[in-house]
Short mmCIF file of C-alpha atoms and ligand atoms in Angstrom, two decimals:
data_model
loop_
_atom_site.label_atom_id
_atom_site.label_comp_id
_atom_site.label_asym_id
_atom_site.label_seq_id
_atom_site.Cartn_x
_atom_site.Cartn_y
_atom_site.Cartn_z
CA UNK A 54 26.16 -89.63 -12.90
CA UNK A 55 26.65 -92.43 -10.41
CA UNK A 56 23.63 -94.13 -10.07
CA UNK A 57 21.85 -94.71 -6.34
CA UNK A 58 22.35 -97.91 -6.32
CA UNK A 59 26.11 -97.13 -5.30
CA UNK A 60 25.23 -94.31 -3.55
CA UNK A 61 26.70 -94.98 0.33
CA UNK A 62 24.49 -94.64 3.79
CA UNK A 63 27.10 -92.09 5.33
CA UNK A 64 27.26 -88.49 6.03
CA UNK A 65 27.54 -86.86 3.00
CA UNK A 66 31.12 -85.11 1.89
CA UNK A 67 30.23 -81.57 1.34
CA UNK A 68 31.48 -80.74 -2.16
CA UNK A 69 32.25 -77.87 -3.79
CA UNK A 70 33.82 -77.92 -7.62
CA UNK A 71 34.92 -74.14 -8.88
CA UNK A 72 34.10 -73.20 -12.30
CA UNK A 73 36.95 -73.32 -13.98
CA UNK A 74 37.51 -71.12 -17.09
CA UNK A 75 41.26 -70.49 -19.43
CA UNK A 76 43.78 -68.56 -17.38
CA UNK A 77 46.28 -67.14 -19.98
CA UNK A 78 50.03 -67.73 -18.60
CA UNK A 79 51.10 -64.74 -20.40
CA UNK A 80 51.95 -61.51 -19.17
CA UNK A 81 48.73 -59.04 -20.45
CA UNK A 82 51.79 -56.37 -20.50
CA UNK A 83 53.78 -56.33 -24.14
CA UNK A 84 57.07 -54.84 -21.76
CA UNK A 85 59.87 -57.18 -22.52
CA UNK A 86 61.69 -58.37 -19.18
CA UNK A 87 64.76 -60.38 -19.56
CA UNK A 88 65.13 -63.53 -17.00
CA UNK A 89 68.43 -61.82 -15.77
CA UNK A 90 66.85 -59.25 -14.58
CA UNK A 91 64.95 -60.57 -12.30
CA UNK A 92 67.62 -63.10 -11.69
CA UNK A 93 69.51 -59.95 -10.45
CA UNK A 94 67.17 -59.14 -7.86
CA UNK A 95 67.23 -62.90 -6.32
CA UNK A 96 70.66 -61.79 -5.57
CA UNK A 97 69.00 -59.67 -2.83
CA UNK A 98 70.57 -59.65 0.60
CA UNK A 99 68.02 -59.79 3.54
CA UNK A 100 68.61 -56.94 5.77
CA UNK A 101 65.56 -58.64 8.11
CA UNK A 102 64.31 -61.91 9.39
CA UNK A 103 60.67 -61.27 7.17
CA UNK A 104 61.76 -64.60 5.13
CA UNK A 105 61.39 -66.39 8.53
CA UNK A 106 58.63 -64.72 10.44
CA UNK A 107 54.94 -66.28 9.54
CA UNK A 108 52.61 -63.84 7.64
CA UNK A 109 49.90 -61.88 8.90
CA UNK A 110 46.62 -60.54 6.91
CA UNK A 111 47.54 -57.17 6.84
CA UNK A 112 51.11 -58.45 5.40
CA UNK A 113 48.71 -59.01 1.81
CA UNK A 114 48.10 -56.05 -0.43
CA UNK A 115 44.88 -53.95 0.78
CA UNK A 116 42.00 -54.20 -1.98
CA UNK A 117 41.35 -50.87 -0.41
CA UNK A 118 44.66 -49.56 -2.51
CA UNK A 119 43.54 -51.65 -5.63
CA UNK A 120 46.47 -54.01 -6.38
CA UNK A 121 46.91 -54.02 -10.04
CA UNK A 122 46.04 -57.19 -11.72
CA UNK A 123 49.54 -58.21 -11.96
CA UNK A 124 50.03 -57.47 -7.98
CA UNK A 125 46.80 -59.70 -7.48
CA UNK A 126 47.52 -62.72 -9.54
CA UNK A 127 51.02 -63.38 -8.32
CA UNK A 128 49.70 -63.18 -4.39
CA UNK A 129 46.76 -65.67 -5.26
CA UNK A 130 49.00 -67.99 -6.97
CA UNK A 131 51.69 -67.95 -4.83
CA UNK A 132 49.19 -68.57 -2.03
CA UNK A 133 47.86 -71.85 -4.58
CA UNK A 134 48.01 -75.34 -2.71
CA UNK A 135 51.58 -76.38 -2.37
CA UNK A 136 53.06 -79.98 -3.63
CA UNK A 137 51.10 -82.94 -2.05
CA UNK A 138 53.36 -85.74 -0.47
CA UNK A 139 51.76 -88.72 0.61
CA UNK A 140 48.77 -86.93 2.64
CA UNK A 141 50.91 -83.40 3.71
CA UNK A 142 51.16 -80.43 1.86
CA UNK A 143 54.81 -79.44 1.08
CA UNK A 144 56.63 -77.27 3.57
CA UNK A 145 59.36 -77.43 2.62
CA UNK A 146 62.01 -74.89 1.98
CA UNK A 147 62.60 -74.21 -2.25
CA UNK A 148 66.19 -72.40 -2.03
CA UNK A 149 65.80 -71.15 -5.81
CA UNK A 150 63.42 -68.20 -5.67
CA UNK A 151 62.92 -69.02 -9.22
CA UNK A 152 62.06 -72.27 -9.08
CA UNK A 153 59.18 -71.17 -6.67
CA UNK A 154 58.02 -69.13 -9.40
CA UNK A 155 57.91 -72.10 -11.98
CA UNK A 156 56.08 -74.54 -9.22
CA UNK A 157 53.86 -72.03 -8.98
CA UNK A 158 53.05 -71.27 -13.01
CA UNK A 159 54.05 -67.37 -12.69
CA UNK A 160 55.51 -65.84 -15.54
CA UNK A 161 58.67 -63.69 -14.19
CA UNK A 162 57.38 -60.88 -16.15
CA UNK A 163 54.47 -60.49 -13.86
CA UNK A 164 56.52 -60.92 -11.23
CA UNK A 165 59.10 -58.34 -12.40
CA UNK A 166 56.24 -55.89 -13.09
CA UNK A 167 54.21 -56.52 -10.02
CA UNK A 168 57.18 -55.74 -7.57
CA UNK A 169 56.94 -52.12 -8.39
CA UNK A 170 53.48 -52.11 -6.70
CA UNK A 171 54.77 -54.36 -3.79
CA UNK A 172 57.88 -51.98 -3.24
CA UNK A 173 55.31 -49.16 -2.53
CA UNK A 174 52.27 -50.57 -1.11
CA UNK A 175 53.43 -53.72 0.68
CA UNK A 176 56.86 -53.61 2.10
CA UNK A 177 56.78 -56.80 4.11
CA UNK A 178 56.91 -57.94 0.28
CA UNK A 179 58.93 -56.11 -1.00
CA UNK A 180 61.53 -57.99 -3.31
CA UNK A 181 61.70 -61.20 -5.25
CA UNK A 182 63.00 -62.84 -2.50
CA UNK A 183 60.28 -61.98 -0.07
CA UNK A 184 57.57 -63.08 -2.61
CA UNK A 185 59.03 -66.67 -3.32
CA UNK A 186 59.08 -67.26 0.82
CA UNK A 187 54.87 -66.93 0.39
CA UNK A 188 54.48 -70.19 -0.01
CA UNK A 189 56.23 -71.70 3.31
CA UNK A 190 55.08 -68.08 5.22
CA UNK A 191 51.41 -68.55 5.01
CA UNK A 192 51.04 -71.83 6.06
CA UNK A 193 49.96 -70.74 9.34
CA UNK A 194 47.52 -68.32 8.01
CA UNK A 195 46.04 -70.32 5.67
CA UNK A 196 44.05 -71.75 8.80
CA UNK A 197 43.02 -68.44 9.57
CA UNK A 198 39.50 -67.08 9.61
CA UNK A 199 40.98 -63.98 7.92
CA UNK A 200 42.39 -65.66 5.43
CA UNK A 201 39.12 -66.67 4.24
CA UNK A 202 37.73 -63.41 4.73
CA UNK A 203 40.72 -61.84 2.41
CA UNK A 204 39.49 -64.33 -0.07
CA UNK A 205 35.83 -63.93 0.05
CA UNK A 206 36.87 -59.65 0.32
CA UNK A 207 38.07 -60.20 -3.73
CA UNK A 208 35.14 -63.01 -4.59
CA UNK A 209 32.68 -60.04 -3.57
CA UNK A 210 34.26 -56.71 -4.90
CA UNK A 211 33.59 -55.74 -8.52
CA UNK A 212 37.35 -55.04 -9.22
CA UNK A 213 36.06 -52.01 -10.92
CA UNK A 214 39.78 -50.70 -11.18
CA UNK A 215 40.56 -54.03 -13.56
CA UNK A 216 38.95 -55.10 -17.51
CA UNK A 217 36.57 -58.16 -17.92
CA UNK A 218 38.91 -60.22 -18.71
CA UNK A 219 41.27 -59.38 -15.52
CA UNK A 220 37.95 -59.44 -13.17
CA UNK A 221 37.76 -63.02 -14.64
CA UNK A 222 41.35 -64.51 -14.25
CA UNK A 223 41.13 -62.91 -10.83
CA UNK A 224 37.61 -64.37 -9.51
CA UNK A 225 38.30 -67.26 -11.06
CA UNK A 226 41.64 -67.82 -9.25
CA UNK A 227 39.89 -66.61 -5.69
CA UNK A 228 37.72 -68.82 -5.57
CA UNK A 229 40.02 -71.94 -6.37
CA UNK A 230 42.04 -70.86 -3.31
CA UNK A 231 38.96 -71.15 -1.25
CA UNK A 232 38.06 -74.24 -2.47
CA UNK A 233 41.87 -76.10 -2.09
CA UNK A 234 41.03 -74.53 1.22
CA UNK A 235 38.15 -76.50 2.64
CA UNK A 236 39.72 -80.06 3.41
CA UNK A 237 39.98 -82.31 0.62
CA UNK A 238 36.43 -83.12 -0.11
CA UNK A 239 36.05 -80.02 -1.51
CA UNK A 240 39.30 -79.42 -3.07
CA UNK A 241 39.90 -79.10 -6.75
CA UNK A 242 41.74 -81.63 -8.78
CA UNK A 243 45.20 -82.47 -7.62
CA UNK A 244 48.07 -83.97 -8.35
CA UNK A 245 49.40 -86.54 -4.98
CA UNK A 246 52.77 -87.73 -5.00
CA UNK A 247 53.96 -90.87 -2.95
CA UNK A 248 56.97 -91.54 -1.43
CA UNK A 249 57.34 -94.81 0.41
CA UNK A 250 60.15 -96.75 1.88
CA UNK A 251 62.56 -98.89 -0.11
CA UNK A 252 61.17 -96.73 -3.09
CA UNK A 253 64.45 -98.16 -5.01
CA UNK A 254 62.81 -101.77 -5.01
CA UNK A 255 60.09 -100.41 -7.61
CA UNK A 256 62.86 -98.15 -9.71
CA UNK A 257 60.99 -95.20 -9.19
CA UNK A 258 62.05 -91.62 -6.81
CA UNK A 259 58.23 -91.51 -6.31
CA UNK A 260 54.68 -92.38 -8.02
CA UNK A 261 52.17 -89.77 -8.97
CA UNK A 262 48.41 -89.96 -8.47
CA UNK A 263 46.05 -87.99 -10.47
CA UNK A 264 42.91 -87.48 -7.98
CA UNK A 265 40.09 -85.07 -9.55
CA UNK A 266 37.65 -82.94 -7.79
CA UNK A 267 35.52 -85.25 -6.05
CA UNK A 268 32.40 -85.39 -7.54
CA UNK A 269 29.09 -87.18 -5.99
CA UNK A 270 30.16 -89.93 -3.50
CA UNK A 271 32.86 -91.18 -5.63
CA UNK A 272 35.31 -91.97 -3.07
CA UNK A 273 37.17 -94.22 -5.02
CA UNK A 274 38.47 -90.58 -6.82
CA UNK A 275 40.33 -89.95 -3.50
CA UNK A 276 43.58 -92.22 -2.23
CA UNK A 277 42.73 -93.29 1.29
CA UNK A 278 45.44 -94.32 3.80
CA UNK A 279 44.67 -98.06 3.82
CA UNK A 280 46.30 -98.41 0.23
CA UNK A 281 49.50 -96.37 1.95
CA UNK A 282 50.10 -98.44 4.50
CA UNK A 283 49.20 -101.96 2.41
CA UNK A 284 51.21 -99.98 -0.23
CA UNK A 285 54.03 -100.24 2.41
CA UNK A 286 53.52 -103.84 3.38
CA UNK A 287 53.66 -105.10 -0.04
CA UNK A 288 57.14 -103.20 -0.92
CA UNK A 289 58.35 -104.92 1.91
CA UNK A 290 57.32 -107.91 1.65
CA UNK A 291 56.09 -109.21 -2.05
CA UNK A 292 55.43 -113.21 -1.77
CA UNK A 293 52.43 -112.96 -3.50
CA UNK A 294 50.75 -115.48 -5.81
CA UNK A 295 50.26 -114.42 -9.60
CA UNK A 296 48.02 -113.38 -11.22
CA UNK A 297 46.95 -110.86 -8.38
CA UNK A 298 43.38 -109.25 -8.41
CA UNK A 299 42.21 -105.85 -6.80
CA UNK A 300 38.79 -104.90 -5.92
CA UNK A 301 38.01 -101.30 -5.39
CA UNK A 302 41.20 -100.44 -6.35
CA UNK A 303 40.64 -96.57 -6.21
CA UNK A 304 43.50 -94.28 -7.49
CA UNK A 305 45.53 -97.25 -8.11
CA UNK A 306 48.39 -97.46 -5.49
CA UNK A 307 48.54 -100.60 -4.62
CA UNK A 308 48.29 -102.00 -8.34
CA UNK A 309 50.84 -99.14 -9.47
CA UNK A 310 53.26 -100.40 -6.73
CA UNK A 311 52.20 -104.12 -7.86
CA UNK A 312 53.32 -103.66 -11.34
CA UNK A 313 56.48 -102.23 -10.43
CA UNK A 314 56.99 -104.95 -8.72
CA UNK A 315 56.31 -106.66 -11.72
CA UNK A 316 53.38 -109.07 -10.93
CA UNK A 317 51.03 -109.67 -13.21
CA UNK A 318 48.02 -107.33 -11.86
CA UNK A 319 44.08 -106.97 -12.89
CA UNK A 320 43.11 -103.33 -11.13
CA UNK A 321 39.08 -102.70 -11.01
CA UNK A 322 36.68 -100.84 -9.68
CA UNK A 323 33.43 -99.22 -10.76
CA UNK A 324 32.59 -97.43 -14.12
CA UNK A 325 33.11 -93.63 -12.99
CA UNK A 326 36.27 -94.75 -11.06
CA UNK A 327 37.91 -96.80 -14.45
CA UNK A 328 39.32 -93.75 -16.43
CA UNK A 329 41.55 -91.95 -13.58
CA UNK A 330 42.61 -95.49 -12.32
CA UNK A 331 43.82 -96.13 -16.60
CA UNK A 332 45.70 -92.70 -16.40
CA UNK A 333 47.18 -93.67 -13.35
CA UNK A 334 48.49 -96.32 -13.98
CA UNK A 335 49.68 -94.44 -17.94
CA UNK A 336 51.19 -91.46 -15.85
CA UNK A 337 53.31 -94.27 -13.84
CA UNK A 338 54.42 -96.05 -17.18
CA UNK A 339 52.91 -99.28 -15.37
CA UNK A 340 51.20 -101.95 -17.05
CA UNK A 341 48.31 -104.62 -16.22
CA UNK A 342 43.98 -104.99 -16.86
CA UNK A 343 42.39 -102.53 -15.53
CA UNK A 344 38.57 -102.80 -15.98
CA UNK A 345 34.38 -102.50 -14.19
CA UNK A 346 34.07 -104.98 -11.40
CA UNK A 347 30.65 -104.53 -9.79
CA UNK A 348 30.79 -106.26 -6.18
CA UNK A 349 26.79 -106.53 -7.15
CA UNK A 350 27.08 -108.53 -10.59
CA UNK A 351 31.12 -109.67 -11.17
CA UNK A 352 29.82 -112.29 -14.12
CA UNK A 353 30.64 -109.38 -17.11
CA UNK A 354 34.31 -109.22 -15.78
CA UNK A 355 34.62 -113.07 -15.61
CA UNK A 356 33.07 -113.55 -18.66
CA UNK A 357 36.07 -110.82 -20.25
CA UNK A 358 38.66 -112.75 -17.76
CA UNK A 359 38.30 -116.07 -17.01
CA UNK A 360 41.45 -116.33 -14.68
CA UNK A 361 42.33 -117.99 -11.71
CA UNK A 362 43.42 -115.08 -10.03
CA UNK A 363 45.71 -116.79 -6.89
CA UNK A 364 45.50 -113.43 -4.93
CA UNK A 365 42.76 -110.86 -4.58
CA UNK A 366 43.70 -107.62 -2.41
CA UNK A 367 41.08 -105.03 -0.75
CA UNK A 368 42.05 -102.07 0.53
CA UNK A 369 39.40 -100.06 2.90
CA UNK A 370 36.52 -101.63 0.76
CA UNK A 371 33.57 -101.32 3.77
CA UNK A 372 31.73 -98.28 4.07
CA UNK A 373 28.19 -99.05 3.54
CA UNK A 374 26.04 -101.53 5.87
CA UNK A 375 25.76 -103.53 2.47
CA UNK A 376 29.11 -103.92 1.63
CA UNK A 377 30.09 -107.05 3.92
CA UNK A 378 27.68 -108.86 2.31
CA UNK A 379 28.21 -108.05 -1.55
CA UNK A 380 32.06 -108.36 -0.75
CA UNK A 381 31.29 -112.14 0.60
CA UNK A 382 29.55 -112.67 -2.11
CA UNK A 383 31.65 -111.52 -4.96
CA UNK A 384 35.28 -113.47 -3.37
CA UNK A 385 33.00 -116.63 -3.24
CA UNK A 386 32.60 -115.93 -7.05
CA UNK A 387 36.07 -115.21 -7.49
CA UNK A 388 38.05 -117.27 -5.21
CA UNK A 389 39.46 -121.28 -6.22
CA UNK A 390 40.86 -123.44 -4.00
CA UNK A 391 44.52 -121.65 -3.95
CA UNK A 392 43.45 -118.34 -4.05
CA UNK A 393 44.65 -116.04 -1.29
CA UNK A 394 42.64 -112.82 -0.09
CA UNK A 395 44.90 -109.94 1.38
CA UNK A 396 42.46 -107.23 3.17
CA UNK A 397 43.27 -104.43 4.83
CA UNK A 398 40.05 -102.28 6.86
CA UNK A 399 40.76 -98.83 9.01
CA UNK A 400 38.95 -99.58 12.30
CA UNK A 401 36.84 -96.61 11.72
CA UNK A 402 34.99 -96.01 15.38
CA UNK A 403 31.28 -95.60 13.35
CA UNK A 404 32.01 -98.97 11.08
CA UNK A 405 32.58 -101.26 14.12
CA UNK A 406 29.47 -103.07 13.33
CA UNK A 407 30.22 -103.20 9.88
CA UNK A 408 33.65 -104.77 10.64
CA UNK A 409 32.23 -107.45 12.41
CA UNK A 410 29.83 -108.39 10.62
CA UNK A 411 32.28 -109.14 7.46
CA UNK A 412 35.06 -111.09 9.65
CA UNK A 413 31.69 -112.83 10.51
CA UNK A 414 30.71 -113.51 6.90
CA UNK A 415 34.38 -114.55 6.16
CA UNK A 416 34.55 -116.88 8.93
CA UNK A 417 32.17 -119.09 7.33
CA UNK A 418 34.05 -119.92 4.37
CA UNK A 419 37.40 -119.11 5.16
CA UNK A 420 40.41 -119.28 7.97
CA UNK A 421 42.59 -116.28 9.00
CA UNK A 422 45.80 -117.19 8.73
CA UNK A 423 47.71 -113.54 9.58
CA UNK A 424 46.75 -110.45 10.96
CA UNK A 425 48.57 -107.47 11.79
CA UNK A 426 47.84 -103.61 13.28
CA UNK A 427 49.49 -100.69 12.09
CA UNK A 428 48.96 -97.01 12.53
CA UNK A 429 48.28 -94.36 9.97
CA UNK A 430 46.97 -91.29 8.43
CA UNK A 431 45.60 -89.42 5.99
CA UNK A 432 44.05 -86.03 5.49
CA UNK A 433 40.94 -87.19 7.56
CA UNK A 434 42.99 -87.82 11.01
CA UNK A 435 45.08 -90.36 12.40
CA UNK A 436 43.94 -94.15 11.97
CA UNK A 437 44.28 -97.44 13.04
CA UNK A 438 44.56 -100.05 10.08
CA UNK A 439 43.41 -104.12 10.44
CA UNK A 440 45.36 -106.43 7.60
CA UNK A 441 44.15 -110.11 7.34
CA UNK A 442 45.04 -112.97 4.99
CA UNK A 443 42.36 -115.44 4.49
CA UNK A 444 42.71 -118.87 2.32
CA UNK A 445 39.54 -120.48 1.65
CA UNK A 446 38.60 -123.28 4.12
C1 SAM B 515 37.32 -96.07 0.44
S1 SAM B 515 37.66 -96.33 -1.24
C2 SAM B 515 39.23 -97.16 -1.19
C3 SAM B 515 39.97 -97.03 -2.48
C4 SAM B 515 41.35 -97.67 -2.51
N1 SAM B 515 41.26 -99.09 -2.37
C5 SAM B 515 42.24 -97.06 -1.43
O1 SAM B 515 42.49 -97.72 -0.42
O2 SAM B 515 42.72 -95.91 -1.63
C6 SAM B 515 36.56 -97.70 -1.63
C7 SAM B 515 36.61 -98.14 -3.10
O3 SAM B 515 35.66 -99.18 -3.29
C8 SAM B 515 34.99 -98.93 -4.53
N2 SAM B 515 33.64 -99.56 -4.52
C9 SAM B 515 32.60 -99.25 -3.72
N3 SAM B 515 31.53 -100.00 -4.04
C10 SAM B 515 31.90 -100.80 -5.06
C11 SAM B 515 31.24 -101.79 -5.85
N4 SAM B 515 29.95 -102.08 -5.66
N5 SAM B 515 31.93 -102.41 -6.81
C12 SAM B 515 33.24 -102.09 -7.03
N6 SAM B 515 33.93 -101.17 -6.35
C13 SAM B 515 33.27 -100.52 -5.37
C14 SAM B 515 34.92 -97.41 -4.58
O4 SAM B 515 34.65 -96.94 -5.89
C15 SAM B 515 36.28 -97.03 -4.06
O5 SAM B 515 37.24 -97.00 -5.06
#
């Protein structure tokens, strides 16, 4: 539990976290389907355009007709949140049907044994080829009030035609769709992956960010565009003093992309934010401290470190009216005479006071020597981002 003291003066995120039991990945039938036989049917030619044209509601099986389990668990999965890149879902098109099947964790027996049903009962899916276009086809729909509808149609129907343990895998797998569908806030765990420019400079394709369900007001479970777009900045341009600190570093970006860079890096942030930011950093094979800064009390960290860190970076640290103030307070703590501070604030509309009030604070014991605008996004809209470099007066 976080406690109140960190709890922010905001709107509230509405939150919603799906109970989440064991889905088996094995087919519940014992019928033995080879891989080439459904590898045959991939071989399909399309006689129509229905791998192109956007789905409709009535394109998904009726629950009137009482899909079989098999028919059910392939459309829910296939309809699961696609590949996150940077702060967009994946649209992309996956030419091997099969590989659609793998992204998506279906066994090709259930897929073999479901098409029967689909043949039948739902022609505009009616091959293997059809069924792996899901994905990219109900984009559109997916923002759809009948989507939702179709959704909360299977949450509220007894399945009576299906056993326990189907009803289960089945509800269970509803209502994660509904949730992954209700803006990030509310989403289940996910996995991000980043791609920036000049990607080659760190020796990495792209970096992966483990961001669970967001629980309480833990924001710092969530990447936020600031650390994209500093992310950015610091690829391109990496004169930075050693040893480097970060406070409220979040999912870790900017200290992942920091220890590619090989700089010597201390990553913190508060004690329910720690663990995802270690794994982070572990699922990146990147190295550095990472370790509890309180902006409120900082003397337990410097006590464990006593370093001269040369450079600390902030990335979209002010979102409580307190926060300008505890931030002051805690670089005064932490900065020497060379030390450098990199920060980087979205000019939210609602935080203008805020804003002012900490380039007011700063002002008083430090100059501005370069600042910078940039445009930017992330799943919350389109933003405009402030960078400043300060050196202590
Ligand atoms: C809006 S998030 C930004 C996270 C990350 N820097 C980014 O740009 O993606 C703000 C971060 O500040 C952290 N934070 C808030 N209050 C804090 C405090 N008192 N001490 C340390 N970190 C704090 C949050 O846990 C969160 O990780």
């Amino acid at each position: 539990m976080i406690s109140h003291s960190h709890r922010m003066d905001f709107d509230p995120l509405s939150l919603f976290t799906p109970i989440v039991r064991e889905i088996p990945t094995e087919s519940p039938s014992n019928t033995f389907i080879s891989k080439d036989s459904v590898e045959e049917q991939v071989v399909e030619v399309f006689e129509d355009e229905d791998h192109l044209t956007p789905l409709h509601i009535l394109d998904f099986p009726l629950l009137q007709l009482k899909p079989p389990f098999e028919v059910l668990l392939v459309l829910l999965r296939l309809i699961s949140l696609n590949e996150v890149w940077n702060f967009q879902q994946d649209e992309e098109d996956r030419e091997d049907p099969l590989v659609v099947f793998q992204d998506k964790k279906i066994p090709l027996e259930i897929v073999y044994i479901s098409i029967e049903w689909f043949k039948v009962y739902c022609t505009r899916l009616d091959s293997v080829i059809k069924l792996s276009c899901v994905p990219k086809l109900a984009f559109a729909l997916k923002k759809t009030n009948d989507y939702n509808d179709y959704l909360t149609r299977i949450i509220s129907s007894d399945l009576g035609w299906l056993n326990d343990e189907q009803i289960a895998i089945i509800h269970k797998e509803t209502s994660l769709r509904i949730s992954e569908n209700c803006g990030r806030t509310a989403q289940p765990e996910l996995i991000r992956k980043i791609k920036l420019h000049n990607m080659e400079k760190l020796g990495k394709e792209y970096i992966k960010l483990k961001e669970p369900a967001l629980t309480s007001d833990n924001l710092g479970l969530k990447t936020w565009g600031s650390s994209l777009i500093l992310s950015q900045r610091l690829i391109n341009d990496h004169e930075l003093k050693e040893p480097i600190l970060e406070l409220g570093s979040g999912t870790g970006l900017i200290g992942i992309i920091l220890s590619c860079l090989k700089f010597e890096v201390y990553l913190t942030d508060l004690p329910d934010i720690v663990p995802n930011l270690k794994e982070n950093m572990i699922i990146n094979d990147c190295s550095g401290i990472i370790d509890e800064l309180d902006w409120k009390n900082c003397e337990p960290f410097l006590k464990k470190y006593p370093v001269d860190f040369n450079t600390i970076i902030l990335s979209d640290p002010i979102y409580s009216p307190d926060h300008p103030q505890l931030i002051y307070e805690v670089l005064n703590r932490l900065c020497k005479p060379t030390t450098e501070i990199l920060i980087q604030i979205p000019l939210r509309r609602n935080y203008e006071d805020i804003r002012s009030k900490l380039w007011d604070l700063l002002n008083k014991k430090y100059r501005e020597v370069y600042s910078d605008i940039e445009r930017g996004s992330d799943e919350f809209g389109d933003t405009t981002y402030c960078f400043k470099k300060f050196v202590p007066l």
